[in-house]
Structure formats: C-alpha cells, structure tokens
JSON list of C-alpha atoms and ligand atoms in Angstrom, two decimals:
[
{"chain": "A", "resi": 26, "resn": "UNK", "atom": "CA", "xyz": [0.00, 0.00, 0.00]},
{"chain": "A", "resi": 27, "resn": "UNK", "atom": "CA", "xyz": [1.42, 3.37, -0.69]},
{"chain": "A", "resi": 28, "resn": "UNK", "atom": "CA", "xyz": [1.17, 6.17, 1.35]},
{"chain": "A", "resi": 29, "resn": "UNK", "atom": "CA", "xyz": [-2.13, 7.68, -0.39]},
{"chain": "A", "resi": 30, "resn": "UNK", "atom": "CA", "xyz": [-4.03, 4.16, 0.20]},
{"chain": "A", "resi": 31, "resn": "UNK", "atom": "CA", "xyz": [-2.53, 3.72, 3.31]},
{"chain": "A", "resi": 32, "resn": "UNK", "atom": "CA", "xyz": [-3.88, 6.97, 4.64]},
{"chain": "A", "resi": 33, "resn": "UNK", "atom": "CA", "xyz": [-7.34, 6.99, 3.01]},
{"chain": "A", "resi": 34, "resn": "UNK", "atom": "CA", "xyz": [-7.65, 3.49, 4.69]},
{"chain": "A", "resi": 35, "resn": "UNK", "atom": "CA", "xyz": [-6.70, 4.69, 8.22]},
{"chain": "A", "resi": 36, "resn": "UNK", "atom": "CA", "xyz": [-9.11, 7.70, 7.61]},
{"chain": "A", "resi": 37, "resn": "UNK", "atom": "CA", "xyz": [-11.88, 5.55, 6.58]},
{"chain": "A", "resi": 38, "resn": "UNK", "atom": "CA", "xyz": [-11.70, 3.90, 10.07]},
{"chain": "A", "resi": 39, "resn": "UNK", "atom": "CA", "xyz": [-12.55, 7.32, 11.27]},
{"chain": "A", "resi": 40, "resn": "UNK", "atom": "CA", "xyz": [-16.91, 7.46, 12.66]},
{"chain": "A", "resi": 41, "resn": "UNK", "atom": "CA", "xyz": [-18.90, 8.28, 9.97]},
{"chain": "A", "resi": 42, "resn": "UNK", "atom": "CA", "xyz": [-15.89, 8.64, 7.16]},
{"chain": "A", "resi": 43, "resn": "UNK", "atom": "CA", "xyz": [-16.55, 6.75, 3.77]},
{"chain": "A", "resi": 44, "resn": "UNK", "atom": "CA", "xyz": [-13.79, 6.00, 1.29]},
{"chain": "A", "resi": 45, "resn": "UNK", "atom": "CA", "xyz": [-14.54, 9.38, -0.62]},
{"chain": "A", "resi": 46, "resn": "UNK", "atom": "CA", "xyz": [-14.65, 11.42, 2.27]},
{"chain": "A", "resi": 47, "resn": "UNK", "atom": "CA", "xyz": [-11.35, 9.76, 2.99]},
{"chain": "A", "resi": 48, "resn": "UNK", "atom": "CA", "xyz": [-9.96, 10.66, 0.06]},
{"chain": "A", "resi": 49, "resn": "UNK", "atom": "CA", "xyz": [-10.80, 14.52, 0.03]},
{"chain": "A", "resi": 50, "resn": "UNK", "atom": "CA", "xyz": [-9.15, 14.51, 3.79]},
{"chain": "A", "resi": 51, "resn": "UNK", "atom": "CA", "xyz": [-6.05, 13.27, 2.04]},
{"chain": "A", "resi": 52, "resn": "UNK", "atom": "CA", "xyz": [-6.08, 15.29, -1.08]},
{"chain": "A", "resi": 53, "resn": "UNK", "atom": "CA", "xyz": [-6.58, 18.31, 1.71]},
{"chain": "A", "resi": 54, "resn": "UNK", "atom": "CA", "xyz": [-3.17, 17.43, 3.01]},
{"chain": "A", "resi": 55, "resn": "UNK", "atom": "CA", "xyz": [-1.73, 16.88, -0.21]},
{"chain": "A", "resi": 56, "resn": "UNK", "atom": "CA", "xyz": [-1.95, 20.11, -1.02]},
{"chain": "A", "resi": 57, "resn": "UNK", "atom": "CA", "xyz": [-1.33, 21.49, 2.37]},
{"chain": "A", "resi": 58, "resn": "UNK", "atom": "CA", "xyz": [3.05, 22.42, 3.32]},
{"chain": "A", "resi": 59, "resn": "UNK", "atom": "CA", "xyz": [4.93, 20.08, 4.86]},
{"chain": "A", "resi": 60, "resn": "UNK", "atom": "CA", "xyz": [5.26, 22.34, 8.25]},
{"chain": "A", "resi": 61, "resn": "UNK", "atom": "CA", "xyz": [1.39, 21.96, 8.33]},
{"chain": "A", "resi": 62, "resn": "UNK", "atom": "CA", "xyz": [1.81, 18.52, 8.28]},
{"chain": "A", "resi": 63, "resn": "UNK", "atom": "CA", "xyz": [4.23, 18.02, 10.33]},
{"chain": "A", "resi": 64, "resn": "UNK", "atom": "CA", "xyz": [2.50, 20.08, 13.58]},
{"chain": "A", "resi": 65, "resn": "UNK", "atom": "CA", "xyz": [-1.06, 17.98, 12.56]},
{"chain": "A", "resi": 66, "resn": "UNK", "atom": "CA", "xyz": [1.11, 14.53, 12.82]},
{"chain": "A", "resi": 67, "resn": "UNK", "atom": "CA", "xyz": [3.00, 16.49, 16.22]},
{"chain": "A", "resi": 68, "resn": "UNK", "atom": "CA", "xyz": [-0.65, 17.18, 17.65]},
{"chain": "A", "resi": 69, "resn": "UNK", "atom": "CA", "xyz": [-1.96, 13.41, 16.86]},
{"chain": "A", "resi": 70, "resn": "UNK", "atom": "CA", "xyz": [1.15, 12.53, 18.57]},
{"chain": "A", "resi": 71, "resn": "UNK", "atom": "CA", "xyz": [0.89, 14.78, 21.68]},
{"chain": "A", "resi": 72, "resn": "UNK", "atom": "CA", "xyz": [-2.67, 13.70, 21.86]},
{"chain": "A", "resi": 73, "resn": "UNK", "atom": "CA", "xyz": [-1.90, 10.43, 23.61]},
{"chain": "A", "resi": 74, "resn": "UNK", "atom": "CA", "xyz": [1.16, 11.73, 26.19]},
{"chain": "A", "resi": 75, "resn": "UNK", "atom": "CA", "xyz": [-1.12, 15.04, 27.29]},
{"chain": "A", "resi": 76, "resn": "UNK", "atom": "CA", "xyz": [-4.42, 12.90, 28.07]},
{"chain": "A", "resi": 77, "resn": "UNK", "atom": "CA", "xyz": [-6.33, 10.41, 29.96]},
{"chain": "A", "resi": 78, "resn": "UNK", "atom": "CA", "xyz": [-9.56, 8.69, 30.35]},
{"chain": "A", "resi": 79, "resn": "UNK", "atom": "CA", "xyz": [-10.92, 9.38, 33.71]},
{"chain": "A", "resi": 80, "resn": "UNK", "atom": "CA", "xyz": [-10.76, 6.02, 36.28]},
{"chain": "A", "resi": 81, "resn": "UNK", "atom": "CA", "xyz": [-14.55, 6.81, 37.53]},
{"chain": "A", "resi": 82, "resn": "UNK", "atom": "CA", "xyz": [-16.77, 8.32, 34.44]},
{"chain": "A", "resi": 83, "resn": "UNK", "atom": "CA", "xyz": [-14.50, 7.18, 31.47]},
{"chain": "A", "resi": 84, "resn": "UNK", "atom": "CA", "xyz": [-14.32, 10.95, 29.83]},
{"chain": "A", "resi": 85, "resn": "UNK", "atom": "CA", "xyz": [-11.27, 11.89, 28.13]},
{"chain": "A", "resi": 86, "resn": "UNK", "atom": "CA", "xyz": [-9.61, 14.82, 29.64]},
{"chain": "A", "resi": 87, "resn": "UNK", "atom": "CA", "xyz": [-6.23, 17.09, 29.35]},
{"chain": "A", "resi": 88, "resn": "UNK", "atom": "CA", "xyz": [-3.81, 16.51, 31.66]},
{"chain": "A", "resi": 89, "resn": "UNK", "atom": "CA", "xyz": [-2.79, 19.16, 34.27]},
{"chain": "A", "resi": 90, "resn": "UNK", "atom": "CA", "xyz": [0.74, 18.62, 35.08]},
{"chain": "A", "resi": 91, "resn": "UNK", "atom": "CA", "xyz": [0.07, 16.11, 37.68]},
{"chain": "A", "resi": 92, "resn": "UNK", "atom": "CA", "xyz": [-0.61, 12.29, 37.45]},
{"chain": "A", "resi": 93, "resn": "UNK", "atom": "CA", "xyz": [-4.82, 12.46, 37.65]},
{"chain": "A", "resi": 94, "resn": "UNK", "atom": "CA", "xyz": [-6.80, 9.76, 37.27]},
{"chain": "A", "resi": 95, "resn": "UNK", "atom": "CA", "xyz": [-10.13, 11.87, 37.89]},
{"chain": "A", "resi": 96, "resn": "UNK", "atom": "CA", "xyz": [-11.39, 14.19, 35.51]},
{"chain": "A", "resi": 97, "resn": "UNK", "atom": "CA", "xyz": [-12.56, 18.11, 37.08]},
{"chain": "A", "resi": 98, "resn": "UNK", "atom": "CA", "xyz": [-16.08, 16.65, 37.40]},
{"chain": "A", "resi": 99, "resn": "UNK", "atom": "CA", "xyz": [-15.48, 13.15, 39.30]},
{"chain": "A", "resi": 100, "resn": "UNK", "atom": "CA", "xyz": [-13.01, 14.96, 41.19]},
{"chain": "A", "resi": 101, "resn": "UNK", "atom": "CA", "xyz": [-14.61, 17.79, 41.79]},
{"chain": "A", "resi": 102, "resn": "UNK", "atom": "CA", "xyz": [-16.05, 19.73, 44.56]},
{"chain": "A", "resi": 103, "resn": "UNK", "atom": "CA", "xyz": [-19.82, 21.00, 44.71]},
{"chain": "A", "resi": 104, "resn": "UNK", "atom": "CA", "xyz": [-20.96, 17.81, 43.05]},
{"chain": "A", "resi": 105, "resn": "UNK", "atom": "CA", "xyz": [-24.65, 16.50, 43.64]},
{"chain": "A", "resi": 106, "resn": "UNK", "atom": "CA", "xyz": [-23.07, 12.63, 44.48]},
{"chain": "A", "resi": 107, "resn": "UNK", "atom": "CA", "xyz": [-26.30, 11.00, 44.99]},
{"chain": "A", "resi": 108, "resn": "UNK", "atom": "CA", "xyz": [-27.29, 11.62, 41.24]},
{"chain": "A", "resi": 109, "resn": "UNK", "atom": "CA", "xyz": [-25.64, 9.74, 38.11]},
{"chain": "A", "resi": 110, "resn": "UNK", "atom": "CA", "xyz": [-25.97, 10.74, 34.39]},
{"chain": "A", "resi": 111, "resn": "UNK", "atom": "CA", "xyz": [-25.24, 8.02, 32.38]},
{"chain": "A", "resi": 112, "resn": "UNK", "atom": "CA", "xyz": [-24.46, 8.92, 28.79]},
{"chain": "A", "resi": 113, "resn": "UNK", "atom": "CA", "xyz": [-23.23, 7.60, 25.36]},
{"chain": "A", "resi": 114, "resn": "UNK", "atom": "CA", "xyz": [-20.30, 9.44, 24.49]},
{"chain": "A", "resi": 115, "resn": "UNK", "atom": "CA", "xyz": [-18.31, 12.30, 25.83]},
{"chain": "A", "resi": 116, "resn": "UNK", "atom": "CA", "xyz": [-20.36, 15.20, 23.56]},
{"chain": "A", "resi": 117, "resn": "UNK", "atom": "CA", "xyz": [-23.29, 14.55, 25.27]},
{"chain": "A", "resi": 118, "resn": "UNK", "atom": "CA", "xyz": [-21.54, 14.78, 28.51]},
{"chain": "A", "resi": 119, "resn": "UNK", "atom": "CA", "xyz": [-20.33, 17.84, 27.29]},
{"chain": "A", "resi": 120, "resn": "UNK", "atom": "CA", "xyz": [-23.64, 19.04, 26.49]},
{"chain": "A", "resi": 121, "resn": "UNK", "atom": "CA", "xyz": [-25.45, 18.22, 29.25]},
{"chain": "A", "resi": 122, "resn": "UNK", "atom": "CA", "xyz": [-23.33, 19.42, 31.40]},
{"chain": "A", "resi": 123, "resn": "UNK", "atom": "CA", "xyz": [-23.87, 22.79, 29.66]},
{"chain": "A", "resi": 124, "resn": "UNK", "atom": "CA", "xyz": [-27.57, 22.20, 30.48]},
{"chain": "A", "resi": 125, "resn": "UNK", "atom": "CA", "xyz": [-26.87, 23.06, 33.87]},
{"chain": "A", "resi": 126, "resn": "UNK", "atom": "CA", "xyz": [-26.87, 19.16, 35.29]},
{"chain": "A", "resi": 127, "resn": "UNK", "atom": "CA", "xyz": [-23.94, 19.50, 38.54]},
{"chain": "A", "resi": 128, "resn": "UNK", "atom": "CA", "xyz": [-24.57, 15.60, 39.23]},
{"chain": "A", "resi": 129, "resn": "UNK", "atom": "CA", "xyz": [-21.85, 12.81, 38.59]},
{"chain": "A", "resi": 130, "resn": "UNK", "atom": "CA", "xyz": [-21.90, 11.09, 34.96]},
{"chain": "A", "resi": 131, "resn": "UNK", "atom": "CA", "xyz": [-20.77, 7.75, 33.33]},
{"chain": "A", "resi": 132, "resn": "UNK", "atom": "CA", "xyz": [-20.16, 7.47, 29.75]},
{"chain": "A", "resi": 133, "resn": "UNK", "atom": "CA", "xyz": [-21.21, 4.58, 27.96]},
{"chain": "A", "resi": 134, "resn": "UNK", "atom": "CA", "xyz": [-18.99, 4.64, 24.97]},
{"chain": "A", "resi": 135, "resn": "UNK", "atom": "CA", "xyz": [-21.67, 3.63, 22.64]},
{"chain": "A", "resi": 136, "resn": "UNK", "atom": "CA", "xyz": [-25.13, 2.45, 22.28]},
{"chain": "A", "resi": 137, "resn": "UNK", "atom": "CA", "xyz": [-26.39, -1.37, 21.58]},
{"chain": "A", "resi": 138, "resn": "UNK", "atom": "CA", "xyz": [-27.25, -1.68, 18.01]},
{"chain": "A", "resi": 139, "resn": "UNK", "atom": "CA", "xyz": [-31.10, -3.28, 17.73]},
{"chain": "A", "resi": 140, "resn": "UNK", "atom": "CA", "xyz": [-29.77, -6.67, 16.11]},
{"chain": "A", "resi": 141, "resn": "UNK", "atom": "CA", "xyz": [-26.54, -6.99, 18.76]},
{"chain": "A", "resi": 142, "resn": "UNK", "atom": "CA", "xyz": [-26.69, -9.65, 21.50]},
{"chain": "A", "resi": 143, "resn": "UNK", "atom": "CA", "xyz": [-23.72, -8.59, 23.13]},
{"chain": "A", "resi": 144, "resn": "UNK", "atom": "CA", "xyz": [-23.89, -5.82, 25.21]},
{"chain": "A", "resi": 145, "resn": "UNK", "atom": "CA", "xyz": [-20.49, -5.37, 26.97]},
{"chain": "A", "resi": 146, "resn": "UNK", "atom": "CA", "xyz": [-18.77, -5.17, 23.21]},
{"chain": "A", "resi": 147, "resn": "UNK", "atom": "CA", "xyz": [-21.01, -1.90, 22.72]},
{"chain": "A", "resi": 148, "resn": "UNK", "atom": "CA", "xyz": [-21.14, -0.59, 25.74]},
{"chain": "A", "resi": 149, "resn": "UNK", "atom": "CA", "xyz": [-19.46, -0.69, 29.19]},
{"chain": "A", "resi": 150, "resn": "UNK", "atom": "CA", "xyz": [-22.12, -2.55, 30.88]},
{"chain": "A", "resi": 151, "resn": "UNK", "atom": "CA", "xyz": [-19.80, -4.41, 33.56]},
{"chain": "A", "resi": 152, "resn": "UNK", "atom": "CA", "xyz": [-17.79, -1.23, 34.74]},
{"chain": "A", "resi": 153, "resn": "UNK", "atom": "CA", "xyz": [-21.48, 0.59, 34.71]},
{"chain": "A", "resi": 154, "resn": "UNK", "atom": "CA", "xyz": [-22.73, -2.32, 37.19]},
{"chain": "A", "resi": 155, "resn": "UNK", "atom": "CA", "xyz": [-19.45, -2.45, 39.24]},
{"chain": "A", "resi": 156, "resn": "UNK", "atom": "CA", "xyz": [-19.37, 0.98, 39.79]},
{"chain": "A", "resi": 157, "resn": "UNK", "atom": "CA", "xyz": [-23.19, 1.62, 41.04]},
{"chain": "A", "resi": 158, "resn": "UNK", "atom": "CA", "xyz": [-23.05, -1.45, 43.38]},
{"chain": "A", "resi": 159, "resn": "UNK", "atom": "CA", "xyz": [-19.33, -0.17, 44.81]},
{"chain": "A", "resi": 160, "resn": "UNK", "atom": "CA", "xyz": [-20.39, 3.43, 44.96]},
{"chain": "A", "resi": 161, "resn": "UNK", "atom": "CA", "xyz": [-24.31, 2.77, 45.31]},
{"chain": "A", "resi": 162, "resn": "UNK", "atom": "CA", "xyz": [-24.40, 2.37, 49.31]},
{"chain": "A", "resi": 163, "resn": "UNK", "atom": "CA", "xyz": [-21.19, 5.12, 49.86]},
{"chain": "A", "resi": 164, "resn": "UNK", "atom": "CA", "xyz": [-22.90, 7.95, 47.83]},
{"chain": "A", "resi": 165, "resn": "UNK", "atom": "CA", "xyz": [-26.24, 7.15, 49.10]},
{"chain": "A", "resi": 166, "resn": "UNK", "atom": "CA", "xyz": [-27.44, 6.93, 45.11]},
{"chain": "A", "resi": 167, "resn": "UNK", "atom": "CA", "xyz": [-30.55, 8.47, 44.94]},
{"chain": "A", "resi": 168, "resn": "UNK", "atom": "CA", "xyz": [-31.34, 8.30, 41.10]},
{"chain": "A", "resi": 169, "resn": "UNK", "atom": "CA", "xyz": [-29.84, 7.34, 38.26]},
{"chain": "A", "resi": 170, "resn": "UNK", "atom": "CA", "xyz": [-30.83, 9.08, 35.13]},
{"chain": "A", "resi": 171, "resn": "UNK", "atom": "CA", "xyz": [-30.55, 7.20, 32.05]},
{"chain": "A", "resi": 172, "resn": "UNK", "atom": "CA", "xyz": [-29.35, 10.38, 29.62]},
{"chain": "A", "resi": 173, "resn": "UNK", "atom": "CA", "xyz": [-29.51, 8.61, 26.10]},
{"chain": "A", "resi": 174, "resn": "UNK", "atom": "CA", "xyz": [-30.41, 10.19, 22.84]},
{"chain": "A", "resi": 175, "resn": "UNK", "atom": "CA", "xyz": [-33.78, 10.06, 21.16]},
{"chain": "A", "resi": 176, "resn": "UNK", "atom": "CA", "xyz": [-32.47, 7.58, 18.72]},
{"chain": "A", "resi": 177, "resn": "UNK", "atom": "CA", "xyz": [-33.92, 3.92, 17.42]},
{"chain": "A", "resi": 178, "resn": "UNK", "atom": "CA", "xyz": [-30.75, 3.07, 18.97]},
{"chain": "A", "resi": 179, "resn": "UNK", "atom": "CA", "xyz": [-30.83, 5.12, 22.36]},
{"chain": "A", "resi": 180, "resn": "UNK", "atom": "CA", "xyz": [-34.14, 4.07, 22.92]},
{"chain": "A", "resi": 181, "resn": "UNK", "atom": "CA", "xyz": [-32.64, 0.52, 22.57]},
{"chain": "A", "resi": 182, "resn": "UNK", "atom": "CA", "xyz": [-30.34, 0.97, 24.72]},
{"chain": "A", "resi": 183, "resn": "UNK", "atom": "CA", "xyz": [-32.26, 2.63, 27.50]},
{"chain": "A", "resi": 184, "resn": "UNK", "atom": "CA", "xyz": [-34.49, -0.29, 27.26]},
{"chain": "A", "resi": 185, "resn": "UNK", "atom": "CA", "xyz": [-31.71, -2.71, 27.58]},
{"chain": "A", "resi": 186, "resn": "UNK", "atom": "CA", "xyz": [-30.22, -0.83, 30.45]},
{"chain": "A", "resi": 187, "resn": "UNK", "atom": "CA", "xyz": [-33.53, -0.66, 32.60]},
{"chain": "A", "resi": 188, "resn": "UNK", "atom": "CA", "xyz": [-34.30, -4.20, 32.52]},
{"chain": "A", "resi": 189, "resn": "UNK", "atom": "CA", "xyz": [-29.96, -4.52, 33.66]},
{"chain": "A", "resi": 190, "resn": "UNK", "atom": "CA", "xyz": [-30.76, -1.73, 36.44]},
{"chain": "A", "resi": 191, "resn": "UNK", "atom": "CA", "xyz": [-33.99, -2.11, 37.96]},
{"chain": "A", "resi": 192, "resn": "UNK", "atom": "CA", "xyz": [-33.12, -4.97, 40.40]},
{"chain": "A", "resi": 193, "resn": "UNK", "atom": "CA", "xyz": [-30.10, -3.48, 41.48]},
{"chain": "A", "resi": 194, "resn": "UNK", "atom": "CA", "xyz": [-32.36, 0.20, 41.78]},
{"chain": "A", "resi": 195, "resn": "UNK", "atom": "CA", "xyz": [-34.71, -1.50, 43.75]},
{"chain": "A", "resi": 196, "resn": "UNK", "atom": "CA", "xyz": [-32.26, -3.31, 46.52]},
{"chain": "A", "resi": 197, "resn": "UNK", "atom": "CA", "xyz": [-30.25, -0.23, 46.84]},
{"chain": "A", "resi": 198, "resn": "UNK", "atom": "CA", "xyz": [-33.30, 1.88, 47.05]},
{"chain": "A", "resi": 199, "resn": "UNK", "atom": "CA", "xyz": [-32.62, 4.54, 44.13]},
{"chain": "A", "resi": 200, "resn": "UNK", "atom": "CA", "xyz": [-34.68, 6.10, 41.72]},
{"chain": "A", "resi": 201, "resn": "UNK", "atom": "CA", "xyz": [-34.29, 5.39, 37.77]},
{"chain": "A", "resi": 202, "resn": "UNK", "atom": "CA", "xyz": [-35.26, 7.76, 35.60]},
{"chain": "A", "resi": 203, "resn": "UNK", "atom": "CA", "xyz": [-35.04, 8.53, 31.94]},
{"chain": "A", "resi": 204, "resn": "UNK", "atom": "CA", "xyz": [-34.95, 12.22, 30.30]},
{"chain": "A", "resi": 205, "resn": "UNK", "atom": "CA", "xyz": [-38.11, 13.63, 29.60]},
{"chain": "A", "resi": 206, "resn": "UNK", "atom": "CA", "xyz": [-40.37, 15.74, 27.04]},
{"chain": "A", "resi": 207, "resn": "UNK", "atom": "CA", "xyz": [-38.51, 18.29, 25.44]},
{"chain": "A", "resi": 208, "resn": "UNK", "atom": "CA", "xyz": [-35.61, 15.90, 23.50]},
{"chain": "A", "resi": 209, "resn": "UNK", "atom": "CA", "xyz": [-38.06, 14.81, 19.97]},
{"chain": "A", "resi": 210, "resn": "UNK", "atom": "CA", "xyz": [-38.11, 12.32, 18.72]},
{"chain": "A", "resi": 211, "resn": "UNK", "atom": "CA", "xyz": [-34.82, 11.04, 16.69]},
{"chain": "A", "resi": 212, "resn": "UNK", "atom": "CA", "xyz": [-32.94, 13.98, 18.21]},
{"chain": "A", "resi": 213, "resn": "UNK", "atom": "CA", "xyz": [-29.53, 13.14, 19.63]},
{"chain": "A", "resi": 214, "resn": "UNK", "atom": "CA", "xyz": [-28.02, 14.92, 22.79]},
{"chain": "A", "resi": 215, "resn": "UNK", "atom": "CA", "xyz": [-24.98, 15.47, 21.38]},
{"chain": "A", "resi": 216, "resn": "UNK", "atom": "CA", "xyz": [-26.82, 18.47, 19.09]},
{"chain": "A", "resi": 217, "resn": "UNK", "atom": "CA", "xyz": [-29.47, 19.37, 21.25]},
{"chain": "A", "resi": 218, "resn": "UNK", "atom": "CA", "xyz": [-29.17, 23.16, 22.52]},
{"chain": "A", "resi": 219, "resn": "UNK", "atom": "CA", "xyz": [-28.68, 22.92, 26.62]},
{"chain": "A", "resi": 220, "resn": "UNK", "atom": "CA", "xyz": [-32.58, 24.70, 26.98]},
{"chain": "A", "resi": 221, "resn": "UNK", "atom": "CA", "xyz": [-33.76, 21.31, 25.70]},
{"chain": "A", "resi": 222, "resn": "UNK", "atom": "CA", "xyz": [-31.77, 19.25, 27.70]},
{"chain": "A", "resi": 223, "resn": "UNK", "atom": "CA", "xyz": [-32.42, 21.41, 30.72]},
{"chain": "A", "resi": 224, "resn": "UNK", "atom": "CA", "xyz": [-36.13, 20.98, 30.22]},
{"chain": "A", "resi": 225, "resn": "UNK", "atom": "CA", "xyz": [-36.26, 17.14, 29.26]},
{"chain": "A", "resi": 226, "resn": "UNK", "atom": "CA", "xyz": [-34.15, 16.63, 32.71]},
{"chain": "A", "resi": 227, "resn": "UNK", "atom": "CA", "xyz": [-36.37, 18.65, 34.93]},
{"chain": "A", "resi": 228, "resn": "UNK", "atom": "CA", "xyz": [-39.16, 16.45, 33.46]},
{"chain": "A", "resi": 229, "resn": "UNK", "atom": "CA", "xyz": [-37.74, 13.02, 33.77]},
{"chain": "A", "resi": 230, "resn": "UNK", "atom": "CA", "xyz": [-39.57, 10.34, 34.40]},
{"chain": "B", "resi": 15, "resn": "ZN", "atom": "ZN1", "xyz": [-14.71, 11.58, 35.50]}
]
C-alpha cells in the first residue's frame, strides 16, 4: 500500500468517514506544506502523552501537570453525588453538562445496536454495574438518570439498560429515571441546545 491508500484506509476507520470522504481529507493534506503537516502529525502525537480517560466516568480529559486519574467533574467539589448521568459518548456529557446538570456522569462509549446480542462489546455494561453497586451504598445513590439520545438506537439501549438496572435500583433503594419531554423524537443529545436538555431533565420520568 502506498502512502495515499494507506492513509485513506486509516481515515476511513474514522466514525462516519466513507472512502470518498477519505480521500478529500487526504487530497486536503496533499496540497497542504509540509510544516502543516508536520505540527497535525505532532498534535496526533501529543494527543496520547497530554491525556487520559478518567478512572470513575471514562471521559477523556487534558492533563494538568500532575498524574490524575479523575477528571474536574469526578473529582470535583460542589458535586450533587447521589445523582448519576449516564451517557453515550463524551459530547453529550459535554452538552449536558452545559444544560446546567452538577450531578456525577458515566459514559457509555456507545449504544447497543437493535440486532446486537452482546452488550459489553457496545457498551461498558460491567464497569457501569461495578461501579453503582461499589459506589451505590457510599454515595447514598438516589437516582440514576438514564441520559440517552432520542435515537432507534438510544431508545434501545435505554431499554436494555432498565431491565440490567432495575433490580439493582430497587435493593439499593434509588430512583431510575429517563430524560423527559422536550428531546423529539430522533434527536440526539450530542446536538441538542442545553434549553432542551435542561427541560427534558427537569421532566424526567
Ligand atoms: Zn470523571
């Protein structure tokens, strides 16, 4: 493979990138100096050394000169403990924590697809469970709010997760609620404005 293939390939591994958007991404650089190259490969680089996934929620973060292993939010203070947002990806963290939400979160890292027997290679089902019945009794978990998108497949997933979460809800006692009215139907958190997401978690359910 020469270089072109072999970069269109690794590009077409990218979410949502098809050969010919692969393509245009390389011809982009093709055209681009060799010093812009050279700091885009140096960034890609850096982006490993200067980050790390947080130990509790699973969000990447930046580094901040010291060893962390929790991210501003896990580790932070002024945090509503007793109230977990669990999401699909890191954007809709983002986002909802933009809507104003100041509980703890856990992100998913995907949704279950509808034909897909096997949850734990979607999603991260086991360190979801682990961590509610470790931290369930200590935080005194008082609701769990299942934060997924409006999706065929977040809908799916919610499902899914429920059924998973409902006995352990009911021995430790905490409420499990989904997000509301407000998020429409096929609308995914990742691009809803934080009004919506504000209103469809004041009237979970
Ligand atoms: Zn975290």
């Amino acid at each position: 493979m020469n270089p072109i293939e072999r970069l269109t390939e690794l590009f077409t591994r990218f979410p949502g990138i098809g050969p010919r958007q692969a393509r245009r991404f390389v011809q982009y650089l093709l055209v681009q100096n060799s010093a812009y190259r050279a700091s885009l490969a140096d960034d890609i680089k850096k982006l490993g050394a200067n980050t790390f996934q947080c130990k509790e929620c699973y969000r990447w973060s930046v580094k901040n000169g010291h060893t962390d292993s929790l991210c501003s939010i896990c580790g932070g203070k002024n945090r509503e403990k007793s109230v977990l947002c669990i999401v699909e990806k890191d954007a809709d963290l983002e986002n909802v924590e933009k809507s104003g939400f100041r509980g703890l979160y856990f992100v998913l890292g995907g949704t279950i697809p509808l034909a897909s027997e096997e949850v734990q290679k979607h999603i991260r089902l086991r360190e979801l469970l682990s961590r509610i019945e470790r931290d369930g009794p200590k935080l005194l978990l008082n609701e769990v709010i299942l934060g997924l998108s409006a999706t065929t497949e977040g809908d799916h997933t919610r499902l899914i997760l429920q059924e998973k979460l409902r006995p352990i809800s009911e021995g430790f006692n905490f409420k499990l609620s989904s997000l509301g009215r407000g998020l429409s139907t096929g609308s995914e958190l990742e691009y809803a404005d934080p009004d919506t997401i504000a209103s469809a978690l004041s009237s979970r359910t």
